[in-house]
Short mmCIF file of C-alpha atoms in Angstrom, two decimals:
data_model
loop_
_atom_site.label_atom_id
_atom_site.label_comp_id
_atom_site.label_asym_id
_atom_site.label_seq_id
_atom_site.Cartn_x
_atom_site.Cartn_y
_atom_site.Cartn_z
CA MET A 1 -29.45 7.64 -5.53
CA ASN A 2 -27.52 10.70 -4.45
CA ILE A 3 -23.90 10.12 -5.47
CA ALA A 4 -20.82 12.20 -4.72
CA ILE A 5 -18.12 11.89 -7.37
CA ILE A 6 -14.74 13.27 -6.39
CA GLY A 7 -12.68 13.62 -9.54
CA ALA A 8 -15.77 13.99 -11.73
CA THR A 9 -14.02 16.26 -14.21
CA GLY A 10 -11.12 13.90 -14.95
CA THR A 11 -10.80 11.46 -17.84
CA ILE A 12 -12.46 8.55 -16.05
CA GLY A 13 -14.68 10.81 -13.94
CA LYS A 14 -16.41 12.15 -17.05
CA ALA A 15 -17.23 8.61 -18.18
CA ILE A 16 -18.70 7.81 -14.77
CA VAL A 17 -20.86 10.92 -15.01
CA SER A 18 -22.06 9.88 -18.49
CA ASN A 19 -22.91 6.42 -17.19
CA MET A 20 -24.80 7.68 -14.14
CA GLU A 21 -26.30 11.09 -14.82
CA ASN A 22 -29.62 9.82 -16.18
CA ARG A 23 -30.26 7.51 -13.24
CA HIS A 24 -28.88 9.39 -10.24
CA THR A 25 -28.42 12.81 -8.69
CA LEU A 26 -24.72 13.54 -8.95
CA PHE A 27 -22.60 15.90 -6.88
CA LYS A 28 -19.60 16.50 -9.11
CA ALA A 29 -16.40 17.59 -7.40
CA GLY A 30 -12.96 18.31 -8.78
CA LYS A 31 -9.73 19.74 -7.44
CA ASN A 32 -10.11 22.99 -9.37
CA GLN A 33 -13.09 22.35 -11.67
CA GLY A 34 -16.54 20.80 -11.19
CA ASP A 35 -19.50 22.06 -9.17
CA TYR A 36 -17.59 21.61 -5.90
CA GLN A 37 -13.87 22.07 -5.24
CA VAL A 38 -12.42 19.37 -2.99
CA ASP A 39 -8.85 18.68 -1.92
CA ILE A 40 -8.76 14.99 -0.92
CA THR A 41 -5.56 15.50 1.09
CA SER A 42 -7.49 17.81 3.45
CA THR A 43 -10.00 16.38 5.92
CA ASP A 44 -11.38 19.91 6.41
CA SER A 45 -12.01 20.27 2.68
CA LEU A 46 -13.74 16.86 2.60
CA ASN A 47 -15.91 17.70 5.61
CA ARG A 48 -16.95 21.00 4.02
CA PHE A 49 -17.93 19.19 0.80
CA PHE A 50 -19.98 16.51 2.54
CA ASN A 51 -21.63 19.08 4.81
CA ASP A 52 -22.58 21.10 1.74
CA ILE A 53 -24.22 18.23 -0.11
CA GLY A 54 -25.73 16.34 2.85
CA LYS A 55 -25.95 12.56 3.25
CA VAL A 56 -25.50 10.51 0.10
CA ASP A 57 -25.98 6.91 -1.01
CA ALA A 58 -22.63 6.49 -2.71
CA ILE A 59 -19.25 8.16 -2.71
CA ILE A 60 -16.92 7.65 -5.65
CA SER A 61 -13.30 8.77 -5.56
CA VAL A 62 -11.37 8.80 -8.80
CA ALA A 63 -8.65 11.19 -7.70
CA GLY A 64 -5.08 11.37 -6.50
CA ASP A 65 -1.57 11.92 -7.81
CA LEU A 66 1.29 9.45 -8.21
CA HIS A 67 5.02 9.68 -8.86
CA LEU A 68 6.47 7.99 -11.93
CA GLY A 69 10.21 7.42 -11.94
CA SER A 70 12.90 4.85 -11.33
CA ILE A 71 13.64 3.90 -7.76
CA GLU A 72 17.35 4.34 -8.50
CA ASP A 73 17.08 8.13 -8.34
CA MET A 74 13.85 8.54 -6.40
CA SER A 75 13.76 10.69 -3.28
CA VAL A 76 11.62 9.99 -0.25
CA ASP A 77 9.66 13.14 -1.07
CA ASP A 78 8.99 11.85 -4.59
CA PHE A 79 7.66 8.60 -3.17
CA ASN A 80 5.61 10.39 -0.57
CA VAL A 81 3.63 12.16 -3.34
CA GLY A 82 1.60 9.06 -4.06
CA LEU A 83 1.34 8.07 -0.41
CA GLN A 84 -0.11 11.41 0.64
CA SER A 85 -2.31 11.97 -2.41
CA LYS A 86 -3.75 8.88 -4.09
CA LEU A 87 -3.33 6.60 -1.03
CA LEU A 88 -3.86 8.66 2.14
CA GLY A 89 -6.09 11.12 0.25
CA GLN A 90 -8.48 8.36 -0.75
CA VAL A 91 -8.28 6.83 2.74
CA LYS A 92 -9.35 10.26 4.03
CA VAL A 93 -12.30 10.15 1.61
CA ALA A 94 -13.31 6.84 3.22
CA LEU A 95 -12.64 7.82 6.85
CA THR A 96 -14.51 11.10 6.42
CA GLY A 97 -17.14 9.96 3.94
CA GLN A 98 -18.39 6.99 5.99
CA LYS A 99 -20.04 9.50 8.37
CA TYR A 100 -22.03 11.04 5.52
CA LEU A 101 -23.40 7.83 4.01
CA HIS A 102 -26.91 6.49 4.38
CA GLU A 103 -27.03 2.95 5.78
CA GLY A 104 -26.39 0.53 2.93
CA GLY A 105 -24.43 3.16 1.05
CA SER A 106 -21.10 2.56 -0.61
CA ILE A 107 -17.64 4.00 -1.02
CA THR A 108 -15.67 3.29 -4.20
CA LEU A 109 -11.98 4.15 -4.47
CA THR A 110 -9.65 3.93 -7.46
CA SER A 111 -6.48 1.85 -7.77
CA GLY A 112 -4.93 0.53 -11.01
CA ILE A 113 -3.37 -2.38 -12.88
CA VAL A 114 0.19 -1.55 -11.79
CA SER A 115 -0.69 -3.00 -8.38
CA GLU A 116 -0.04 -6.43 -9.89
CA GLN A 117 1.63 -5.78 -13.22
CA PRO A 118 4.79 -3.67 -12.90
CA ILE A 119 5.84 -0.98 -15.37
CA ALA A 120 9.21 0.75 -15.62
CA GLY A 121 9.36 3.58 -13.10
CA GLY A 122 6.23 2.24 -11.44
CA SER A 123 7.22 1.39 -7.87
CA ASN A 124 5.12 4.24 -6.51
CA PRO A 125 1.92 3.39 -8.45
CA ALA A 126 2.45 -0.31 -7.65
CA THR A 127 2.63 0.45 -3.95
CA VAL A 128 -0.26 2.90 -3.85
CA ASN A 129 -2.64 0.88 -6.03
CA ALA A 130 -2.09 -2.38 -4.14
CA ALA A 131 -2.49 -0.47 -0.90
CA ILE A 132 -5.90 0.86 -1.98
CA ASP A 133 -7.14 -2.62 -2.96
CA ALA A 134 -5.98 -4.04 0.37
CA PHE A 135 -7.45 -1.12 2.26
CA VAL A 136 -10.95 -1.85 0.95
CA ARG A 137 -10.51 -5.58 1.78
CA GLY A 138 -9.39 -4.68 5.28
CA ALA A 139 -11.92 -1.91 5.89
CA ALA A 140 -14.94 -3.87 4.62
CA VAL A 141 -14.87 -6.29 7.54
CA ASP A 142 -15.09 -3.33 9.94
CA LEU A 143 -17.98 -1.64 8.11
CA PRO A 144 -21.17 -3.67 8.59
CA LYS A 145 -23.51 -0.83 7.57
CA VAL A 146 -21.84 0.48 4.42
CA ARG A 147 -19.93 -1.14 1.57
CA ILE A 148 -16.45 -0.27 0.29
CA ASN A 149 -14.80 -1.39 -2.97
CA SER A 150 -12.14 -0.30 -5.40
CA VAL A 151 -11.96 -0.13 -9.17
CA SER A 152 -8.61 -1.05 -10.73
CA PRO A 153 -8.44 0.15 -14.33
CA ASN A 154 -5.95 -0.75 -17.00
CA VAL A 155 -4.48 2.26 -18.82
CA VAL A 156 -7.43 3.89 -20.58
CA ILE A 157 -7.53 4.56 -24.31
CA GLU A 158 -8.31 8.23 -23.72
CA SER A 159 -5.03 8.64 -21.75
CA LEU A 160 -2.75 6.92 -24.27
CA PRO A 161 -1.39 10.21 -25.67
CA ASN A 162 0.02 10.96 -22.20
CA TYR A 163 0.60 7.54 -20.63
CA GLY A 164 0.86 5.12 -23.55
CA PRO A 165 4.68 4.99 -23.51
CA PHE A 166 4.61 3.74 -19.90
CA PHE A 167 2.33 0.82 -20.85
CA PRO A 168 3.87 -0.97 -23.86
CA GLY A 169 1.62 -3.81 -25.03
CA PHE A 170 -1.00 -3.26 -22.34
CA GLU A 171 -4.53 -3.72 -23.71
CA ALA A 172 -5.86 -0.21 -23.11
CA VAL A 173 -9.56 -0.07 -22.21
CA PRO A 174 -12.15 2.61 -23.01
CA THR A 175 -13.31 4.73 -20.07
CA LYS A 176 -16.84 3.59 -20.88
CA ARG A 177 -15.88 0.07 -19.72
CA VAL A 178 -14.19 1.42 -16.61
CA ALA A 179 -17.33 3.38 -15.75
CA LEU A 180 -19.30 0.11 -15.66
CA ALA A 181 -17.13 -1.06 -12.76
CA TYR A 182 -18.04 2.04 -10.73
CA GLN A 183 -21.68 1.35 -11.57
CA ARG A 184 -21.35 -2.23 -10.31
CA SER A 185 -19.70 -1.04 -7.12
CA ALA A 186 -22.35 1.63 -6.41
CA GLU A 187 -25.45 -0.23 -7.58
CA GLY A 188 -24.46 -3.86 -6.84
CA PRO A 189 -24.10 -5.86 -3.60
CA MET A 190 -20.33 -6.36 -3.32
CA THR A 191 -18.07 -5.17 -0.50
CA GLY A 192 -14.33 -5.49 0.11
CA TYR A 193 -13.95 -6.21 -3.58
CA THR A 194 -11.68 -4.91 -6.33
CA PHE A 195 -13.28 -4.61 -9.76
CA LYS A 196 -10.43 -5.15 -12.20
CA VAL A 197 -10.99 -3.66 -15.65
CA TRP A 198 -8.16 -5.49 -17.46
CA MET B 1 28.17 -12.33 3.26
CA ASN B 2 27.94 -9.10 5.21
CA ILE B 3 24.30 -8.67 6.17
CA ALA B 4 22.60 -5.70 7.83
CA ILE B 5 19.54 -6.70 9.86
CA ILE B 6 17.30 -3.83 10.93
CA GLY B 7 15.00 -5.12 13.62
CA ALA B 8 17.47 -7.81 14.69
CA THR B 9 16.36 -7.70 18.32
CA GLY B 10 12.67 -8.29 17.66
CA THR B 11 10.78 -11.57 17.79
CA ILE B 12 11.38 -12.50 14.15
CA GLY B 13 14.72 -10.67 14.01
CA LYS B 14 16.19 -12.96 16.66
CA ALA B 15 15.20 -16.02 14.62
CA ILE B 16 16.86 -14.55 11.52
CA VAL B 17 20.03 -13.99 13.55
CA SER B 18 19.94 -17.60 14.79
CA ASN B 19 19.52 -18.83 11.22
CA MET B 20 22.34 -16.72 9.79
CA GLU B 21 24.95 -16.02 12.45
CA ASN B 22 27.09 -19.08 11.72
CA ARG B 23 27.28 -18.42 7.98
CA HIS B 24 27.46 -14.63 7.70
CA THR B 25 28.80 -11.47 9.33
CA LEU B 26 25.75 -9.74 10.77
CA PHE B 27 25.28 -6.06 11.60
CA LYS B 28 22.43 -6.14 14.09
CA ALA B 29 20.39 -2.97 14.43
CA GLY B 30 17.37 -2.15 16.55
CA LYS B 31 15.37 0.93 17.36
CA ASN B 32 16.68 1.09 20.94
CA GLN B 33 18.59 -2.19 21.36
CA GLY B 34 21.09 -4.08 19.21
CA ASP B 35 24.67 -3.18 18.24
CA TYR B 36 23.43 -0.22 16.18
CA GLN B 37 20.46 2.07 16.84
CA VAL B 38 18.49 2.89 13.71
CA ASP B 39 15.25 4.81 13.21
CA ILE B 40 13.83 3.63 9.86
CA THR B 41 11.62 6.71 9.60
CA SER B 42 14.77 8.87 9.39
CA THR B 43 16.89 8.88 6.21
CA ASP B 44 19.69 10.53 8.23
CA SER B 45 19.65 7.72 10.77
CA LEU B 46 19.74 5.13 7.97
CA ASN B 47 22.62 6.89 6.20
CA ARG B 48 24.61 7.02 9.46
CA PHE B 49 24.06 3.29 10.00
CA PHE B 50 25.10 2.28 6.49
CA ASN B 51 28.10 4.63 6.58
CA ASP B 52 29.19 3.05 9.87
CA ILE B 53 29.06 -0.54 8.61
CA GLY B 54 30.20 0.01 4.99
CA LYS B 55 28.88 -1.79 1.92
CA VAL B 56 27.00 -5.02 2.52
CA ASP B 57 25.69 -7.96 0.49
CA ALA B 58 22.21 -8.03 1.97
CA ILE B 59 19.91 -5.72 3.88
CA ILE B 60 17.05 -7.18 5.86
CA SER B 61 14.32 -5.01 7.37
CA VAL B 62 11.98 -6.56 9.88
CA ALA B 63 10.80 -3.35 11.47
CA GLY B 64 7.94 -0.88 11.55
CA ASP B 65 4.81 -0.08 13.50
CA LEU B 66 1.15 -0.48 12.54
CA HIS B 67 -2.18 0.73 13.86
CA LEU B 68 -4.78 -1.83 14.90
CA GLY B 69 -8.35 -0.56 15.24
CA SER B 70 -11.68 -0.36 13.50
CA ILE B 71 -12.01 2.07 10.64
CA GLU B 72 -15.26 3.31 12.19
CA ASP B 73 -13.40 5.34 14.81
CA MET B 74 -9.98 5.65 13.21
CA SER B 75 -8.37 9.05 12.75
CA VAL B 76 -6.15 9.99 9.85
CA ASP B 77 -3.26 10.24 12.31
CA ASP B 78 -3.92 6.69 13.50
CA PHE B 79 -3.83 5.44 9.94
CA ASN B 80 -0.72 7.45 9.15
CA VAL B 81 1.21 5.52 11.85
CA GLY B 82 1.57 2.50 9.61
CA LEU B 83 2.11 4.54 6.48
CA GLN B 84 5.00 6.49 7.97
CA SER B 85 6.57 3.62 9.91
CA LYS B 86 6.21 0.13 8.43
CA LEU B 87 5.50 1.34 4.88
CA LEU B 88 7.47 4.56 4.22
CA GLY B 89 10.10 3.54 6.80
CA GLN B 90 10.85 0.34 4.93
CA VAL B 91 10.74 2.17 1.58
CA LYS B 92 13.38 4.50 3.07
CA VAL B 93 15.46 1.43 3.95
CA ALA B 94 15.30 0.43 0.27
CA LEU B 95 15.84 3.89 -1.21
CA THR B 96 18.79 4.55 1.09
CA GLY B 97 20.14 1.02 1.33
CA GLN B 98 20.42 0.42 -2.44
CA LYS B 99 23.40 2.82 -2.45
CA TYR B 100 25.23 0.71 0.13
CA LEU B 101 24.81 -2.68 -1.54
CA HIS B 102 27.44 -4.59 -3.48
CA GLU B 103 26.34 -5.51 -7.01
CA GLY B 104 24.19 -8.63 -6.82
CA GLY B 105 23.16 -7.78 -3.27
CA SER B 106 19.63 -7.93 -1.96
CA ILE B 107 17.09 -6.02 0.05
CA THR B 108 14.41 -7.91 1.98
CA LEU B 109 11.45 -6.11 3.53
CA THR B 110 8.69 -7.45 5.77
CA SER B 111 4.96 -7.47 5.09
CA GLY B 112 2.37 -9.90 6.54
CA ILE B 113 -0.60 -12.16 5.88
CA VAL B 114 -3.19 -9.42 6.53
CA SER B 115 -2.34 -8.05 3.06
CA GLU B 116 -4.64 -10.72 1.64
CA GLN B 117 -6.53 -12.14 4.63
CA PRO B 118 -8.36 -9.43 6.60
CA ILE B 119 -8.65 -9.37 10.38
CA ALA B 120 -10.97 -7.23 12.50
CA GLY B 121 -9.41 -3.81 13.00
CA GLY B 122 -6.88 -4.61 10.30
CA SER B 123 -7.40 -2.04 7.56
CA ASN B 124 -4.07 -0.38 8.36
CA PRO B 125 -1.99 -3.61 8.35
CA ALA B 126 -3.83 -4.77 5.22
CA THR B 127 -2.93 -1.57 3.42
CA VAL B 128 0.67 -1.41 4.58
CA ASN B 129 1.49 -5.08 4.03
CA ALA B 130 0.02 -5.20 0.52
CA ALA B 131 1.84 -1.97 -0.26
CA ILE B 132 5.19 -3.48 0.73
CA ASP B 133 4.63 -6.56 -1.44
CA ALA B 134 3.67 -4.39 -4.42
CA PHE B 135 6.59 -2.06 -3.79
CA VAL B 136 9.11 -4.88 -4.18
CA ARG B 137 7.34 -6.05 -7.37
CA GLY B 138 7.42 -2.54 -8.75
CA ALA B 139 10.95 -1.69 -7.60
CA ALA B 140 12.55 -4.93 -8.84
CA VAL B 141 12.05 -4.03 -12.51
CA ASP B 142 13.96 -0.78 -11.93
CA LEU B 143 16.86 -2.44 -10.08
CA PRO B 144 18.94 -4.52 -12.52
CA LYS B 145 21.99 -4.73 -10.24
CA VAL B 146 20.42 -5.65 -6.91
CA ARG B 147 17.48 -7.81 -5.87
CA ILE B 148 14.50 -6.84 -3.71
CA ASN B 149 11.92 -9.13 -2.09
CA SER B 150 9.53 -9.23 0.82
CA VAL B 151 8.69 -11.83 3.43
CA SER B 152 5.03 -12.07 4.42
CA PRO B 153 4.66 -14.01 7.67
CA ASN B 154 1.52 -15.41 9.23
CA VAL B 155 1.12 -14.54 12.91
CA VAL B 156 4.07 -16.20 14.68
CA ILE B 157 3.67 -18.63 17.55
CA GLU B 158 6.03 -16.57 19.73
CA SER B 159 3.70 -13.54 19.40
CA LEU B 160 0.45 -15.34 20.22
CA PRO B 161 0.34 -14.05 23.81
CA ASN B 162 0.10 -10.50 22.42
CA TYR B 163 -1.53 -10.92 19.01
CA GLY B 164 -3.36 -14.25 19.17
CA PRO B 165 -6.79 -12.69 19.80
CA PHE B 166 -6.53 -10.74 16.53
CA PHE B 167 -5.91 -13.94 14.55
CA PRO B 168 -8.64 -16.45 15.48
CA GLY B 169 -8.06 -19.76 13.71
CA PHE B 170 -4.97 -18.60 11.85
CA GLU B 171 -2.31 -21.34 11.66
CA ALA B 172 0.44 -19.59 13.60
CA VAL B 173 3.96 -20.39 12.38
CA PRO B 174 7.21 -20.65 14.34
CA THR B 175 9.72 -17.83 13.77
CA LYS B 176 12.22 -20.52 12.74
CA ARG B 177 10.13 -21.14 9.60
CA VAL B 178 9.81 -17.42 8.93
CA ALA B 179 13.61 -17.07 9.17
CA LEU B 180 14.00 -19.57 6.31
CA ALA B 181 12.17 -17.15 4.02
CA TYR B 182 14.68 -14.37 4.80
CA GLN B 183 17.46 -16.88 4.11
CA ARG B 184 15.91 -17.73 0.72
CA SER B 185 15.59 -14.07 -0.13
CA ALA B 186 19.20 -13.22 0.83
CA GLU B 187 20.92 -16.37 -0.40
CA GLY B 188 18.68 -17.34 -3.34
CA PRO B 189 18.17 -15.87 -6.83
CA MET B 190 14.68 -14.33 -6.63
CA THR B 191 13.74 -10.70 -7.12
CA GLY B 192 10.42 -8.85 -7.00
CA TYR B 193 9.03 -11.80 -5.06
CA THR B 194 7.00 -12.18 -1.87
CA PHE B 195 7.86 -15.21 0.25
CA LYS B 196 4.61 -16.09 1.99
CA VAL B 197 5.05 -18.07 5.21
CA TRP B 198 1.43 -19.18 5.59
#
């Protein structure tokens, strides 16, 4: 398959590449690194990327920023970070990407465990991650010719130096396990589904 | 209790008023109607409203617009309607309103059944409603002094003339039942909870 991976140079993105590179042709995009530079908050940037690479069989998005902080001193602009980036950015990947998919192709977005299991300072990730999972459920019924899923990882072992303190007692998972979920989404039959790696 | 109801003149808002008006002092706001005019997408408008009425014991939001339509021909601007209005608008109600609540007070936001049960053309409501439910879960752990919940109604009988065709076979509920959930949220002990009226 031809597979576009947006966020291919990130912690989880690299594990997806390792999982897939021997079986598929990968188009590896990052915000500033990778073979292609893509800004998921810009429909123009996404269109340029998909025009460059041509139609693909799968699109994987593992990108987007969030805001961590207590709601007690959060501004609307703080909260809007996650809405515009990880949520609306990934929705833009789906809205734009669907036009560049072969029939039977798939879109896989990324959410996260905080959708269901709160952490301190996590109202923005909770909102955005649950929104992504619901978006794929809602969108799947309107997309008869392509599939759309999300992968919801726990905190990953490789990110514990940065994010460990936010996830006390969470059973961190290796990115290698998370990458399997993206494989299932791209190579399997499911649609409207959230693969939870918890 | 002193209770601010934003969206008091709408279909569900009226039922909440009927439920509560004999027990509480209500401050009834609407976008264009009601005793107070409030635009939930504007933090300034919300601050003016809460400054006018003074501190309250409960804030209820039953307001916000959504976009209905298939993802196949949806624009980013279409999708952003729900994000900016029902989602970010209600988040603004919470971010702003928390400063105008007495200790022990509560915030109640409104989501909807499409968060979990897709309808055709419902990717925007799915996203927004699930986001609201996750927001209250995430925010509650950061709010030790006030409570925050959501009410997730099924389609209501009173709205069937307009919305019935979008909800084939759904067991529509009367707004009187939905109003009980807002009562439980405002008068009961729960926080971080979604009252599903399905």
